[in-house]
Short mmCIF file of C-alpha atoms in Angstrom, two decimals:
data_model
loop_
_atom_site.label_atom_id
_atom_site.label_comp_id
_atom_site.label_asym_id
_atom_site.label_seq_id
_atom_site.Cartn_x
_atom_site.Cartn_y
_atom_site.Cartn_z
CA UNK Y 1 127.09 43.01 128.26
CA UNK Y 2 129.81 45.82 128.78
CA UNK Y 3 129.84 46.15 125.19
CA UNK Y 4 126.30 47.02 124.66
CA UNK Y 5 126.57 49.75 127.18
CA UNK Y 6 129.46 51.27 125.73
CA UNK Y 7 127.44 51.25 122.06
CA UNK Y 8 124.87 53.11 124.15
CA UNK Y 9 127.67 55.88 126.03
CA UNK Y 10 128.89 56.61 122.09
CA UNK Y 11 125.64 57.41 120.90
CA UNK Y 12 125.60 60.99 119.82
CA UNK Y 13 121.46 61.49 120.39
CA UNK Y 14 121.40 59.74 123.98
CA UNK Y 15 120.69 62.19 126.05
CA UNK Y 16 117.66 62.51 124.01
CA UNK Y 17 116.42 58.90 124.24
CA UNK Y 18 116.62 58.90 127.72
CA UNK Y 19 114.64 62.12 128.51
CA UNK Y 20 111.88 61.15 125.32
CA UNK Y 21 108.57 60.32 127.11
CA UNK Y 22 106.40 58.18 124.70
CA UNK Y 23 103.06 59.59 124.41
CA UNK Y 24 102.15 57.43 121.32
CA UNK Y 25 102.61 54.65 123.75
CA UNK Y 26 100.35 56.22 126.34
CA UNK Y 27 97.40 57.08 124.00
CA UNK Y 28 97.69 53.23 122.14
CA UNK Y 29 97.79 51.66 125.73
CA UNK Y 30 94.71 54.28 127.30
CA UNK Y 31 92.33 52.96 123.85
CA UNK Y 32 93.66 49.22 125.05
CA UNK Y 33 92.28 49.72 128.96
CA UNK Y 34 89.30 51.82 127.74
CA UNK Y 35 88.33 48.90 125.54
CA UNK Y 36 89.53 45.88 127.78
CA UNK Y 37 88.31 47.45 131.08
CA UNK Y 38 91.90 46.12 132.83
CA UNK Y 39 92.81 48.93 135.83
CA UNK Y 40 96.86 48.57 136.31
CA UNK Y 41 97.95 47.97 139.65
CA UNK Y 42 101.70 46.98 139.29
CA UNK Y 43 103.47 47.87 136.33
CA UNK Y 44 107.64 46.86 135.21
CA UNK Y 45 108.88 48.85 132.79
CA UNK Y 46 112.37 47.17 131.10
CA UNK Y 47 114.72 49.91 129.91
CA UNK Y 48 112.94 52.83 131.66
CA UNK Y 49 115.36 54.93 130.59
CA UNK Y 50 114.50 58.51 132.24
CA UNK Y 51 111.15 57.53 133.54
CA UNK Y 52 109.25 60.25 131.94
CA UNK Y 53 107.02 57.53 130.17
CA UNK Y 54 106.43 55.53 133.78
CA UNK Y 55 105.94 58.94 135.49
CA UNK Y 56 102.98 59.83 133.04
CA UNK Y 57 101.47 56.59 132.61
CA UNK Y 58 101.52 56.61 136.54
CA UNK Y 59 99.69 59.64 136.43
CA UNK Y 60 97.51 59.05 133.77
CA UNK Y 61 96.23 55.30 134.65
CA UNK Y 62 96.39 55.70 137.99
CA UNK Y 63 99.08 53.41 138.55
CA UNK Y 64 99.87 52.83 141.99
CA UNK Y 65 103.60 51.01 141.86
CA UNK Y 66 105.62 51.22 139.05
CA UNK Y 67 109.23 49.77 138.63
CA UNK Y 68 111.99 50.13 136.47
CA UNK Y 69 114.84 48.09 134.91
CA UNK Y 70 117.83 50.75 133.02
CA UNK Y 71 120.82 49.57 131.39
CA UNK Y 72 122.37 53.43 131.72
CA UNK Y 73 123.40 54.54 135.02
CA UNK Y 74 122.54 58.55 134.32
CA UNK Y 75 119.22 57.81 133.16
CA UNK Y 76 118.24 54.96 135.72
CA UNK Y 77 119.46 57.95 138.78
CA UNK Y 78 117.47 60.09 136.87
CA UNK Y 79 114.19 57.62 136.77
CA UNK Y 80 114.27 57.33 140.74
CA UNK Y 81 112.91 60.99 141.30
CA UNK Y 82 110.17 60.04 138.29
CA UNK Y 83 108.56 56.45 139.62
CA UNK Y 84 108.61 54.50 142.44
CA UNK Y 85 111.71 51.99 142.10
CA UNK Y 86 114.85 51.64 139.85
CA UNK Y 87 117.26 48.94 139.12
CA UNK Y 88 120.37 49.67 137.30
CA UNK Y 89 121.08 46.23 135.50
CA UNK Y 90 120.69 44.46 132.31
CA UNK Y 91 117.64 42.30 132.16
CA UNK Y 92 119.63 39.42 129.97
CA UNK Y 93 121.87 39.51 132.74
CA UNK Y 94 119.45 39.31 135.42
CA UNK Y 95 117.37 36.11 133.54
CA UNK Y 96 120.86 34.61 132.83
CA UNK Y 97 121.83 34.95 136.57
CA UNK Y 98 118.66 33.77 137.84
CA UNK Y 99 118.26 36.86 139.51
CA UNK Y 100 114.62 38.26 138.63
CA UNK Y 101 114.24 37.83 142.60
CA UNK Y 102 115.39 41.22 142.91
CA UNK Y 103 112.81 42.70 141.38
CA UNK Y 104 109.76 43.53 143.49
CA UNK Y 105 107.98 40.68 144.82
CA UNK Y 106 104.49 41.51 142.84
CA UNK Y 107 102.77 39.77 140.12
CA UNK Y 108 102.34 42.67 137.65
CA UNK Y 109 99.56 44.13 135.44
CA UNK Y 110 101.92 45.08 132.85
CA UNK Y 111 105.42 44.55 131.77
CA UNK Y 112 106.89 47.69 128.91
CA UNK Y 113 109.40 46.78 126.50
CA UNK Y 114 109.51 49.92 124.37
CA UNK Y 115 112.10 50.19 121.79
CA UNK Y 116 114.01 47.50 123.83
CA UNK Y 117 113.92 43.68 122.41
CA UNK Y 118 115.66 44.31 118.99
CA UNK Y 119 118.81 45.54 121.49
CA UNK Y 120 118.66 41.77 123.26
CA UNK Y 121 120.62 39.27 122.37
CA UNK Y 122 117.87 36.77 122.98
CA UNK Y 123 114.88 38.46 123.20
CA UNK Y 124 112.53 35.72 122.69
CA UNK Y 125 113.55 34.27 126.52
CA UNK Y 126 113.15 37.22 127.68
CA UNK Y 127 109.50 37.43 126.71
CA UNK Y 128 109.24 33.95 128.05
CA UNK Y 129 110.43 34.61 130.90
CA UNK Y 130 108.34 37.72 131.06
CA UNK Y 131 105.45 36.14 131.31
CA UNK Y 132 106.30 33.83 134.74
CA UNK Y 133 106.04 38.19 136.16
CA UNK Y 134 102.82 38.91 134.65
CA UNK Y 135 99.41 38.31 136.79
CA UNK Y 136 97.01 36.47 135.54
CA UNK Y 137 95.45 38.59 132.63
CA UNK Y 138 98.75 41.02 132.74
CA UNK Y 139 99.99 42.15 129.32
CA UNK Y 140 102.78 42.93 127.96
CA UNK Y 141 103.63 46.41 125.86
CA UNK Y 142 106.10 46.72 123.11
CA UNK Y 143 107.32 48.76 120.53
CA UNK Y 144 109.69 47.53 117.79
CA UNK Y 145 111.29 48.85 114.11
CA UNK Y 146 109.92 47.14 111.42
CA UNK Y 147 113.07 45.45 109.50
CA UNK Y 148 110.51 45.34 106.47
CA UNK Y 149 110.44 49.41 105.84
CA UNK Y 150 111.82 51.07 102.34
CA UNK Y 151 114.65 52.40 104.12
CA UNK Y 152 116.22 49.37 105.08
CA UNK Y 153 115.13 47.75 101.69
CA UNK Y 154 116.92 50.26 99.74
CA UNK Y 155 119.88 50.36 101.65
CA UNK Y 156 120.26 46.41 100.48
CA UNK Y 157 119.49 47.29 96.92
CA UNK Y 158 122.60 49.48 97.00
CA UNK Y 159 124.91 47.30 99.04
CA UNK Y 160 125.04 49.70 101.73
CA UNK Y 161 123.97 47.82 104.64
CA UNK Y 162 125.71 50.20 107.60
CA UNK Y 163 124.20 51.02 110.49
CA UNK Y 164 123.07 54.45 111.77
CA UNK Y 165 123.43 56.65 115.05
CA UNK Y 166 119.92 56.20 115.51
CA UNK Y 167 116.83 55.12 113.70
CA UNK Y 168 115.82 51.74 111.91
CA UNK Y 169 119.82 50.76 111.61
CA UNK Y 170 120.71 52.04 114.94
CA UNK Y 171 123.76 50.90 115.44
CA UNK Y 172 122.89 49.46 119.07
CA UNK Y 173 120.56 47.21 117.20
CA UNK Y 174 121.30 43.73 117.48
CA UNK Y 175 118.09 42.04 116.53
CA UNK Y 176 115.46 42.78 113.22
CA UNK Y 177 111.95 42.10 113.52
CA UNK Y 178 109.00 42.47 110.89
CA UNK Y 179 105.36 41.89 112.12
CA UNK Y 180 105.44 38.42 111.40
CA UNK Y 181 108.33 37.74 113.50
CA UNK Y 182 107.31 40.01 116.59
CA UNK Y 183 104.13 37.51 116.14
CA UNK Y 184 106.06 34.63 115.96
CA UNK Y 185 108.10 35.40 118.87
CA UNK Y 186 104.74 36.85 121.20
CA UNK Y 187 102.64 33.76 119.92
CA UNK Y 188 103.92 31.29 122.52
CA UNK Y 189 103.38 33.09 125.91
CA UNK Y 190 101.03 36.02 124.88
CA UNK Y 191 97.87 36.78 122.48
CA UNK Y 192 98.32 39.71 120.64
CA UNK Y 193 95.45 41.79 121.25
CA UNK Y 194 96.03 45.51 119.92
CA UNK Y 195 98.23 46.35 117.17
CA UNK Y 196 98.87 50.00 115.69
CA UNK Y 197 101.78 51.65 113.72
CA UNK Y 198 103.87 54.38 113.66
CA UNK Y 199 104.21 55.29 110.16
CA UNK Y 200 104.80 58.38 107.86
CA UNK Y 201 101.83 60.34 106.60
CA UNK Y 202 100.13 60.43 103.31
CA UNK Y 203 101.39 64.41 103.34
CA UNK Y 204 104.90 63.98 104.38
CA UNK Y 205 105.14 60.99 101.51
CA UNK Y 206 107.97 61.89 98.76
CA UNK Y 207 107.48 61.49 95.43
CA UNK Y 208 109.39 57.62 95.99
CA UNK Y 209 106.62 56.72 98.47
CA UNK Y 210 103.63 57.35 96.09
CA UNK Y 211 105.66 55.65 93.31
CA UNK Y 212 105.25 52.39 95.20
CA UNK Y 213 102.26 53.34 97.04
CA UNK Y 214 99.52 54.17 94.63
CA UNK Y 215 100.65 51.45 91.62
CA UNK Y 216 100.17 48.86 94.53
CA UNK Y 217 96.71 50.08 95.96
CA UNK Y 218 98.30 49.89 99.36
CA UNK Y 219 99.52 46.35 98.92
CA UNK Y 220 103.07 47.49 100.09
CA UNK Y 221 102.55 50.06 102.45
CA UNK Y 222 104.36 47.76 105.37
CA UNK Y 223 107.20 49.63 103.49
CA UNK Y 224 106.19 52.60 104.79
CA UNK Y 225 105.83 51.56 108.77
CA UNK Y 226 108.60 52.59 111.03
CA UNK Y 227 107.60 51.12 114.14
CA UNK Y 228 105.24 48.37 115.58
CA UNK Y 229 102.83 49.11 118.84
CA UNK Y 230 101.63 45.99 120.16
CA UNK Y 231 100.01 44.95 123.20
CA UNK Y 232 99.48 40.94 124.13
CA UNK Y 233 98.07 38.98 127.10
CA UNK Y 234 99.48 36.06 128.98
CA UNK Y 235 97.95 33.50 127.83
CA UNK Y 236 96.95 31.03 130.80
CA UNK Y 237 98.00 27.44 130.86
#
């Protein structure tokens, strides 16, 4: 997967990825265990980039081991000082290797995929497989662009489907997900059991927004979501 990690080294905002610690994440997931009542022994985090998410959902949840997979060398030597284990690697790699015996020998609580699957190749085995390192009960956390947004749409409308340094057509972005398909592809391991959005704001809507927005009553406002938070639970044979 040399490829994808030179896509990555071009990237003009990585530095920023790597050190961006995702408190949206943290408050969605705190609600979740508030609600649920789970306490999170063991957690995996796959592209852990920096660690500055692990490091404050250690310290937040109480967390007493948490690991990391990162495709980026810089930012997996920067995770070590941040949580309690790193791999550098490439978790397709790993699955396709049958290597996932380097990884910690724990069942645990929680496996992270934020911002991660839509860069796989095949990300629906890796949340199959995903779910043979999950305890009983464990969940697993994700965050993915919604393919369905108004940017994206528009860009069709105009023939201009080119990707971006960053953002909904990041250019490292090799797979495109709307809700439906993140269900589709969480449906056969996992229950989805929390589900929230990161979307823009009725004040920070342009005049384009409320055109579609208020004639609709809402109907359309998945064209206004960025980003998918969901959170699902092994689901037991």
């Amino acid at each position: 997967m040399d490829t994808l990690k030179e896509l990555y080294s071009q990237k003009g905002s990585a530095e920023r990825y790597y050190t961006l610690t995702r408190e949206d994440v943290v408050q969605f997931l705190g609600k979740y265990l508030q609600k649920s009542g789970k306490k999170l022994n063991n957690v995996l985090e796959i592209g852990c980039s920096g660690g500055g998410t692990g490091a404050l959902i250690k310290k937040k949840f109480d967390v007493g081991y948490y690991a990391g997979v990162e495709l980026m060398a810089d930012a997996a030597k920067e995770a070590e000082s941040q949580i309690d284990w790193v791999k550098c690697d490439n978790i397709e790699d790993m699955i396709a290797e049958d290597r996932l015996g380097e990884l910690p020998d724990k069942k645990f609580d929680a496996i992270l995929y934020l911002d991660v699957l839509e860069h796989l190749y095949n990300p629906w085995r890796v949340v199959e497989e995903s779910s043979k390192l999950l305890a009983p009960g464990g969940i697993l956390i994700g965050s993915i662009p919604n393919a369905g947004n108004l940017y994206v749409l528009w860009k069709l409308m105009r023939d201009q489907f080119e990707y971006d340094d960053e953002g909904l057509l990041d250019r490292t972005h090799i797979r495109f997900f709307t809700l439906h398909t993140i269900q589709k592809m969480m449906n056969k391991r996992f229950k989805i059991e929390a589900l929230d959005v990161n979307t823009d704001t009725w004040s920070t809507m342009n005049w384009q927004q409320k055109f579609f927005f208020i004639p609709t009553l809402g109907l359309w406002k998945r064209l206004f979501i960025r980003q998918y938070l969901f959170i699902g639970q092994k689901k037991e044979a």
